[in-house]
mmCIF file of C-alpha atoms in Angstrom:
data_model
loop_
_atom_site.group_PDB
_atom_site.id
_atom_site.type_symbol
_atom_site.label_atom_id
_atom_site.label_comp_id
_atom_site.label_asym_id
_atom_site.label_seq_id
_atom_site.Cartn_x
_atom_site.Cartn_y
_atom_site.Cartn_z
ATOM 1 C CA MET A 1474 9.664 -17.170 -16.601
ATOM 2 C CA GLY A 1475 12.880 -15.925 -15.006
ATOM 3 C CA SER A 1476 16.374 -16.906 -13.918
ATOM 4 C CA THR A 1477 17.263 -19.386 -11.208
ATOM 5 C CA ILE A 1478 18.676 -17.882 -8.020
ATOM 6 C CA SER A 1479 22.197 -19.096 -8.862
ATOM 7 C CA GLU A 1480 22.122 -16.927 -11.989
ATOM 8 C CA VAL A 1481 21.033 -13.679 -10.359
ATOM 9 C CA PRO A 1482 23.410 -10.917 -9.248
ATOM 10 C CA LYS A 1483 25.391 -11.326 -6.037
ATOM 11 C CA MET A 1484 23.621 -8.398 -4.343
ATOM 12 C CA ASN A 1485 20.221 -9.930 -5.036
ATOM 13 C CA ARG A 1486 21.339 -13.236 -3.558
ATOM 14 C CA LYS A 1487 22.474 -11.323 -0.469
ATOM 15 C CA ILE A 1488 19.060 -9.645 -0.198
ATOM 16 C CA ALA A 1489 17.315 -12.992 -0.623
ATOM 17 C CA GLU A 1490 19.447 -14.606 2.080
ATOM 18 C CA SER A 1491 18.783 -11.744 4.503
ATOM 19 C CA PHE A 1492 15.019 -11.970 4.121
ATOM 20 C CA GLY A 1493 15.131 -15.753 3.993
ATOM 21 C CA SER A 1494 16.759 -15.929 7.412
ATOM 22 C CA SER A 1495 14.162 -13.542 8.876
ATOM 23 C CA VAL A 1496 10.870 -15.085 7.752
ATOM 24 C CA THR A 1497 9.305 -15.503 11.202
ATOM 25 C CA ASP A 1498 10.331 -12.058 12.459
ATOM 26 C CA TYR A 1499 9.145 -10.471 9.227
ATOM 27 C CA ASN A 1500 5.747 -12.106 9.424
ATOM 28 C CA GLU A 1501 5.279 -11.040 13.049
ATOM 29 C CA HIS A 1502 6.912 -7.611 13.143
ATOM 30 C CA ALA A 1503 6.819 -6.019 9.660
ATOM 31 C CA THR A 1504 3.920 -3.809 10.727
ATOM 32 C CA VAL A 1505 4.446 -1.012 8.200
ATOM 33 C CA GLN A 1506 4.611 -3.545 5.374
ATOM 34 C CA LYS A 1507 1.405 -5.179 6.608
ATOM 35 C CA GLU A 1508 -0.450 -1.851 6.844
ATOM 36 C CA VAL A 1509 0.672 -0.846 3.353
ATOM 37 C CA ALA A 1510 -0.362 -4.260 1.990
ATOM 38 C CA ASN A 1511 -3.863 -3.862 3.415
ATOM 39 C CA ARG A 1512 -4.177 -0.427 1.844
ATOM 40 C CA LEU A 1513 -2.870 -1.703 -1.504
ATOM 41 C CA ILE A 1514 -5.500 -4.442 -1.543
ATOM 42 C CA ALA A 1515 -8.209 -1.946 -0.565
ATOM 43 C CA SER A 1516 -7.212 0.185 -3.566
ATOM 44 C CA LEU A 1517 -7.590 -2.859 -5.818
ATOM 45 C CA LYS A 1518 -11.252 -3.530 -5.014
ATOM 46 C CA PRO A 1519 -12.675 -1.072 -7.596
ATOM 47 C CA TRP A 1520 -10.673 -2.902 -10.297
ATOM 48 C CA ARG A 1521 -11.759 -6.333 -9.141
ATOM 49 C CA ASP A 1522 -14.172 -7.206 -11.943
ATOM 50 C CA ILE A 1523 -12.691 -5.328 -14.907
ATOM 51 C CA LEU A 1524 -9.362 -7.102 -15.399
ATOM 52 C CA PRO A 1525 -8.802 -8.909 -18.714
ATOM 53 C CA PRO A 1526 -8.354 -12.692 -18.810
ATOM 54 C CA GLY A 1527 -5.002 -14.030 -17.676
ATOM 55 C CA PRO A 1528 -3.262 -15.054 -14.462
ATOM 56 C CA ILE A 1529 -2.180 -12.682 -11.711
ATOM 57 C CA LEU A 1530 1.557 -12.396 -11.069
ATOM 58 C CA GLU A 1531 2.803 -11.218 -7.686
ATOM 59 C CA VAL A 1532 6.494 -10.456 -7.214
ATOM 60 C CA GLY A 1533 8.017 -9.964 -3.786
ATOM 61 C CA CYS A 1534 5.288 -11.853 -1.937
ATOM 62 C CA GLY A 1535 7.174 -11.912 1.372
ATOM 63 C CA THR A 1536 5.091 -13.835 3.894
ATOM 64 C CA GLY A 1537 1.861 -13.169 2.034
ATOM 65 C CA PHE A 1538 0.479 -9.854 3.292
ATOM 66 C CA VAL A 1539 -0.663 -8.879 -0.231
ATOM 67 C CA THR A 1540 -1.137 -12.482 -1.337
ATOM 68 C CA ASN A 1541 -3.858 -12.920 1.256
ATOM 69 C CA GLY A 1542 -5.936 -10.164 -0.325
ATOM 70 C CA ILE A 1543 -5.357 -11.485 -3.858
ATOM 71 C CA VAL A 1544 -6.501 -14.950 -2.792
ATOM 72 C CA ASP A 1545 -9.665 -13.486 -1.231
ATOM 73 C CA LEU A 1546 -10.528 -11.249 -4.199
ATOM 74 C CA TYR A 1547 -9.670 -13.698 -6.982
ATOM 75 C CA PRO A 1548 -10.349 -17.266 -5.824
ATOM 76 C CA LYS A 1549 -11.094 -18.536 -9.350
ATOM 77 C CA ARG A 1550 -8.279 -16.821 -11.235
ATOM 78 C CA GLU A 1551 -4.867 -18.434 -11.693
ATOM 79 C CA LYS A 1552 -2.293 -16.811 -9.409
ATOM 80 C CA VAL A 1553 1.494 -17.052 -9.682
ATOM 81 C CA ILE A 1554 3.096 -16.001 -6.385
ATOM 82 C CA THR A 1555 6.838 -15.327 -6.391
ATOM 83 C CA ASP A 1556 9.661 -13.944 -4.293
ATOM 84 C CA LEU A 1557 13.421 -13.583 -4.523
ATOM 85 C CA SER A 1558 13.752 -15.600 -1.297
ATOM 86 C CA GLU A 1559 13.127 -19.337 -1.414
ATOM 87 C CA GLU A 1560 12.217 -19.309 2.287
ATOM 88 C CA MET A 1561 9.569 -16.637 1.721
ATOM 89 C CA VAL A 1562 8.098 -18.683 -1.134
ATOM 90 C CA ASP A 1563 8.020 -21.795 1.057
ATOM 91 C CA PHE A 1564 6.307 -19.842 3.853
ATOM 92 C CA CYS A 1565 3.591 -18.656 1.455
ATOM 93 C CA ARG A 1566 3.189 -22.118 -0.015
ATOM 94 C CA ASP A 1567 2.487 -23.479 3.459
ATOM 95 C CA ARG A 1568 0.270 -20.551 4.443
ATOM 96 C CA PHE A 1569 -1.939 -20.820 1.354
ATOM 97 C CA GLN A 1570 -1.842 -24.568 0.826
ATOM 98 C CA SER A 1571 -5.640 -24.768 0.824
ATOM 99 C CA ALA A 1572 -6.060 -21.944 -1.733
ATOM 100 C CA LYS A 1573 -7.256 -22.822 -5.230
ATOM 101 C CA ASN A 1574 -5.683 -21.936 -8.574
ATOM 102 C CA ILE A 1575 -2.371 -20.848 -7.099
ATOM 103 C CA SER A 1576 1.282 -21.713 -7.736
ATOM 104 C CA PHE A 1577 4.520 -20.564 -6.112
ATOM 105 C CA GLN A 1578 8.016 -20.087 -7.433
ATOM 106 C CA GLN A 1579 11.272 -18.337 -6.652
ATOM 107 C CA LEU A 1580 11.843 -15.447 -9.052
ATOM 108 C CA ASP A 1581 14.164 -12.477 -9.417
ATOM 109 C CA ALA A 1582 11.814 -9.847 -10.874
ATOM 110 C CA GLU A 1583 14.761 -8.002 -12.407
ATOM 111 C CA GLN A 1584 15.384 -11.039 -14.600
ATOM 112 C CA LEU A 1585 11.728 -11.409 -15.654
ATOM 113 C CA GLN A 1586 11.410 -12.476 -19.281
ATOM 114 C CA THR A 1587 8.133 -12.748 -21.153
ATOM 115 C CA GLU A 1588 7.807 -13.096 -24.894
ATOM 116 C CA GLU A 1589 4.367 -11.475 -24.891
ATOM 117 C CA PRO A 1590 1.971 -9.986 -22.353
ATOM 118 C CA LYS A 1591 0.225 -12.770 -20.465
ATOM 119 C CA TYR A 1592 -0.925 -11.491 -17.064
ATOM 120 C CA GLY A 1593 -4.261 -9.871 -16.311
ATOM 121 C CA MET A 1594 -2.590 -8.101 -13.411
ATOM 122 C CA THR A 1595 0.909 -7.799 -11.962
ATOM 123 C CA VAL A 1596 1.389 -6.846 -8.311
ATOM 124 C CA CYS A 1597 4.499 -5.674 -6.461
ATOM 125 C CA GLY A 1598 3.891 -4.791 -2.825
ATOM 126 C CA PHE A 1599 6.711 -3.004 -0.975
ATOM 127 C CA ALA A 1600 9.480 -4.666 -2.984
ATOM 128 C CA ALA A 1601 10.468 -2.180 -5.716
ATOM 129 C CA GLN A 1602 12.908 -0.435 -3.357
ATOM 130 C CA TRP A 1603 15.145 -3.515 -3.590
ATOM 131 C CA PHE A 1604 15.403 -3.327 -7.393
ATOM 132 C CA LYS A 1605 18.611 -1.887 -8.812
ATOM 133 C CA ASP A 1606 16.492 0.176 -11.206
ATOM 134 C CA PRO A 1607 12.908 0.316 -9.861
ATOM 135 C CA ALA A 1608 11.458 2.106 -12.882
ATOM 136 C CA LEU A 1609 13.043 -0.371 -15.315
ATOM 137 C CA THR A 1610 11.817 -3.433 -13.439
ATOM 138 C CA LEU A 1611 8.330 -2.037 -12.924
ATOM 139 C CA GLY A 1612 8.380 -1.339 -16.659
ATOM 140 C CA LYS A 1613 9.111 -5.022 -17.273
ATOM 141 C CA LEU A 1614 6.126 -5.942 -15.135
ATOM 142 C CA MET A 1615 4.007 -3.541 -17.171
ATOM 143 C CA GLU A 1616 5.215 -5.149 -20.412
ATOM 144 C CA ALA A 1617 4.199 -8.546 -19.026
ATOM 145 C CA THR A 1618 0.677 -7.250 -18.362
ATOM 146 C CA ARG A 1619 -2.001 -7.691 -21.000
ATOM 147 C CA PRO A 1620 -3.772 -4.714 -22.629
ATOM 148 C CA GLY A 1621 -6.549 -3.646 -20.300
ATOM 149 C CA GLY A 1622 -4.613 -5.094 -17.373
ATOM 150 C CA LEU A 1623 -3.227 -3.451 -14.285
ATOM 151 C CA LEU A 1624 0.138 -3.075 -12.583
ATOM 152 C CA LEU A 1625 -0.350 -2.380 -8.890
ATOM 153 C CA ALA A 1626 2.631 -1.452 -6.720
ATOM 154 C CA SER A 1627 3.599 0.133 -3.421
ATOM 155 C CA PHE A 1628 7.018 1.168 -2.176
ATOM 156 C CA PRO A 1629 8.755 3.488 0.282
ATOM 157 C CA GLY A 1630 9.740 6.642 -1.564
ATOM 158 C CA ASN A 1631 12.904 8.706 -1.322
ATOM 159 C CA GLU A 1632 11.406 11.139 1.195
ATOM 160 C CA SER A 1633 11.343 8.381 3.826
ATOM 161 C CA PHE A 1634 13.302 8.583 7.107
ATOM 162 C CA PRO A 1635 13.627 12.392 7.470
ATOM 163 C CA GLU A 1636 14.353 11.975 11.196
ATOM 164 C CA TRP A 1637 17.281 9.650 10.494
ATOM 165 C CA LYS A 1638 18.608 11.929 7.753
ATOM 166 C CA LYS A 1639 18.368 15.002 10.001
ATOM 167 C CA CYS A 1640 20.386 13.320 12.769
ATOM 168 C CA CYS A 1641 23.087 12.358 10.274
ATOM 169 C CA GLU A 1642 23.158 15.927 8.987
ATOM 170 C CA ASP A 1643 23.448 17.281 12.535
ATOM 171 C CA LEU A 1644 26.478 15.099 13.199
ATOM 172 C CA GLY A 1645 28.122 15.402 9.791
ATOM 173 C CA LEU A 1646 27.695 11.658 9.243
ATOM 174 C CA PRO A 1647 26.724 10.049 5.938
ATOM 175 C CA PHE A 1648 23.170 8.796 5.662
ATOM 176 C CA THR A 1649 23.684 5.087 5.089
ATOM 177 C CA GLY A 1650 20.124 4.070 4.288
ATOM 178 C CA ASN A 1651 19.578 2.653 0.808
ATOM 179 C CA ASP A 1652 18.539 4.953 -2.018
ATOM 180 C CA LEU A 1653 14.766 4.700 -2.317
ATOM 181 C CA PRO A 1654 12.673 5.111 -5.474
ATOM 182 C CA ASP A 1655 12.070 8.620 -6.774
ATOM 183 C CA THR A 1656 8.306 8.946 -7.246
ATOM 184 C CA GLU A 1657 8.463 11.577 -9.988
ATOM 185 C CA GLU A 1658 11.052 9.604 -11.970
ATOM 186 C CA ILE A 1659 9.002 6.418 -11.799
ATOM 187 C CA VAL A 1660 5.737 8.132 -12.737
ATOM 188 C CA ILE A 1661 7.366 9.856 -15.724
ATOM 189 C CA LYS A 1662 9.003 6.660 -16.972
ATOM 190 C CA MET A 1663 5.845 4.612 -16.433
ATOM 191 C CA SER A 1664 3.756 7.204 -18.325
ATOM 192 C CA THR A 1665 5.329 6.478 -21.720
ATOM 193 C CA GLY A 1666 3.202 4.418 -24.054
ATOM 194 C CA PRO A 1667 -0.528 3.676 -23.991
ATOM 195 C CA VAL A 1668 -1.058 3.636 -20.220
ATOM 196 C CA GLN A 1669 -2.964 5.468 -17.511
ATOM 197 C CA VAL A 1670 -0.930 6.185 -14.372
ATOM 198 C CA ASP A 1671 -2.477 6.955 -11.002
ATOM 199 C CA TYR A 1672 -0.491 7.347 -7.818
ATOM 200 C CA TYR A 1673 -0.999 8.411 -4.237
ATOM 201 C CA GLU A 1674 1.582 9.418 -1.648
ATOM 202 C CA ASP A 1675 1.218 9.287 2.111
ATOM 203 C CA THR A 1676 3.278 9.248 5.293
ATOM 204 C CA VAL A 1677 3.150 6.250 7.611
ATOM 205 C CA THR A 1678 4.817 6.650 10.996
ATOM 206 C CA GLU A 1679 6.120 4.011 13.365
ATOM 207 C CA SER A 1680 7.372 4.439 16.932
ATOM 208 C CA TYR A 1681 10.306 2.628 18.533
ATOM 209 C CA PRO A 1682 11.605 2.728 22.124
ATOM 210 C CA SER A 1683 14.980 3.955 20.831
ATOM 211 C CA ALA A 1684 17.030 4.390 17.668
ATOM 212 C CA LEU A 1685 18.776 1.135 18.484
ATOM 213 C CA HIS A 1686 15.417 -0.651 18.456
ATOM 214 C CA PHE A 1687 14.679 0.811 15.014
ATOM 215 C CA PHE A 1688 17.976 -0.349 13.504
ATOM 216 C CA ARG A 1689 17.582 -3.766 15.097
ATOM 217 C CA HIS A 1690 14.062 -3.946 13.679
ATOM 218 C CA LEU A 1691 15.345 -3.374 10.145
ATOM 219 C CA LYS A 1692 17.943 -6.096 10.585
ATOM 220 C CA ASN A 1693 15.552 -8.542 12.259
ATOM 221 C CA ILE A 1694 12.963 -8.390 9.460
ATOM 222 C CA GLY A 1695 15.704 -8.814 6.828
ATOM 223 C CA ALA A 1696 15.723 -5.203 5.605
ATOM 224 C CA GLY A 1697 19.229 -4.325 6.763
ATOM 225 C CA THR A 1698 21.131 -5.112 3.559
ATOM 226 C CA HIS A 1699 23.155 -2.191 2.141
ATOM 227 C CA ARG A 1700 22.850 -1.988 -1.628
ATOM 228 C CA LYS A 1701 25.839 0.323 -1.886
ATOM 229 C CA GLY A 1702 28.062 2.681 0.075
ATOM 230 C CA ARG A 1703 29.726 2.209 3.414
ATOM 231 C CA SER A 1704 28.260 1.364 6.788
ATOM 232 C CA LEU A 1705 28.864 3.515 9.832
ATOM 233 C CA THR A 1706 31.665 2.446 12.134
ATOM 234 C CA PRO A 1707 30.587 1.196 15.597
ATOM 235 C CA SER A 1708 31.604 4.496 17.170
ATOM 236 C CA GLU A 1709 29.702 6.487 14.532
ATOM 237 C CA MET A 1710 26.635 4.306 15.035
ATOM 238 C CA LYS A 1711 26.762 4.847 18.811
ATOM 239 C CA MET A 1712 27.036 8.590 18.219
ATOM 240 C CA LEU A 1713 24.042 8.553 15.873
ATOM 241 C CA ILE A 1714 21.892 6.493 18.242
ATOM 242 C CA ARG A 1715 22.781 8.684 21.220
ATOM 243 C CA HIS A 1716 21.980 11.878 19.305
ATOM 244 C CA TRP A 1717 18.693 10.554 17.868
ATOM 245 C CA ASP A 1718 17.533 9.392 21.305
ATOM 246 C CA SER A 1719 18.432 12.764 22.810
ATOM 247 C CA GLN A 1720 15.977 14.484 20.453
ATOM 248 C CA ASN A 1721 13.046 12.662 22.069
ATOM 249 C CA GLU A 1722 11.836 12.397 25.636
ATOM 250 C CA GLU A 1723 10.238 8.994 25.016
ATOM 251 C CA ASP A 1724 9.872 6.894 21.851
ATOM 252 C CA ILE A 1725 11.416 7.948 18.573
ATOM 253 C CA THR A 1726 9.217 8.354 15.496
ATOM 254 C CA VAL A 1727 10.236 7.083 12.070
ATOM 255 C CA SER A 1728 8.401 8.352 8.989
ATOM 256 C CA TYR A 1729 7.927 6.266 5.863
ATOM 257 C CA HIS A 1730 7.045 8.088 2.637
ATOM 258 C CA VAL A 1731 4.729 5.518 1.064
ATOM 259 C CA VAL A 1732 3.762 5.512 -2.604
ATOM 260 C CA PHE A 1733 0.843 3.599 -4.123
ATOM 261 C CA LEU A 1734 0.986 3.185 -7.899
ATOM 262 C CA ALA A 1735 -1.642 1.889 -10.322
ATOM 263 C CA VAL A 1736 -0.794 1.667 -14.024
ATOM 264 C CA LYS A 1737 -3.537 0.517 -16.401
ATOM 265 C CA ARG A 1738 -2.362 -0.688 -19.774
ATOM 266 C CA ASP A 1739 -4.704 0.619 -22.446
ATOM 267 C CA HIS A 1740 -6.092 -1.414 -25.308
ATOM 268 C CA VAL A 1741 -4.367 -0.453 -28.548
ATOM 269 C CA SER A 1742 -6.820 0.131 -31.349
#
């Protein structure tokens, strides 16, 4: 179905290793990801009984926040649960060992190859931001989905972290967060062909005792990998943290621009 991890790009291996070393912390502390997963599954319920035949493919399963809902909603349907990180796949395999009609494998979604559409539904929960080209890879998932089927995805959009960006702007420092998917670009690119595209945007906020706690949180759950650009020097990072903390009397607030995407592939007459 895809390439082995030794064949995937160096950056993707780095991302996989970062998340793989953070499985326990991710499962316990990735609260935004868990909230978004629950909302993604809730949005799926109206589609539950109208999917065409075929297995369900999940990419970027993590520790199974979305997987849990898929298992509950589709106990009788074949499910293929995948992640870039071998450790994440192993965690899910152990977590859902009693589930029926389910298989697990390591997969780089960017290398996904299917000769013809085979999945009744493809799901990508809070993983598209790690793709080099999110729209292209989501397009591959759509191509792997059978007519009448559904691609369901969530991701943090490019309007995330305004507080962080503002502090960098105040100090004349570069914003070193990764580029996040552009909602409009993805919707436009996903709208070509016989499909119906629905999307919903929202803001999810999280509080941290300090800016340092926020940056440590990203690193601890495996989300600290830089896809490109330079990192701040230690002195620049101290300056940023000090300035961000000074803007708040107590906890700092971090805003995530969250996008929920549902693309239904039409039957071609």
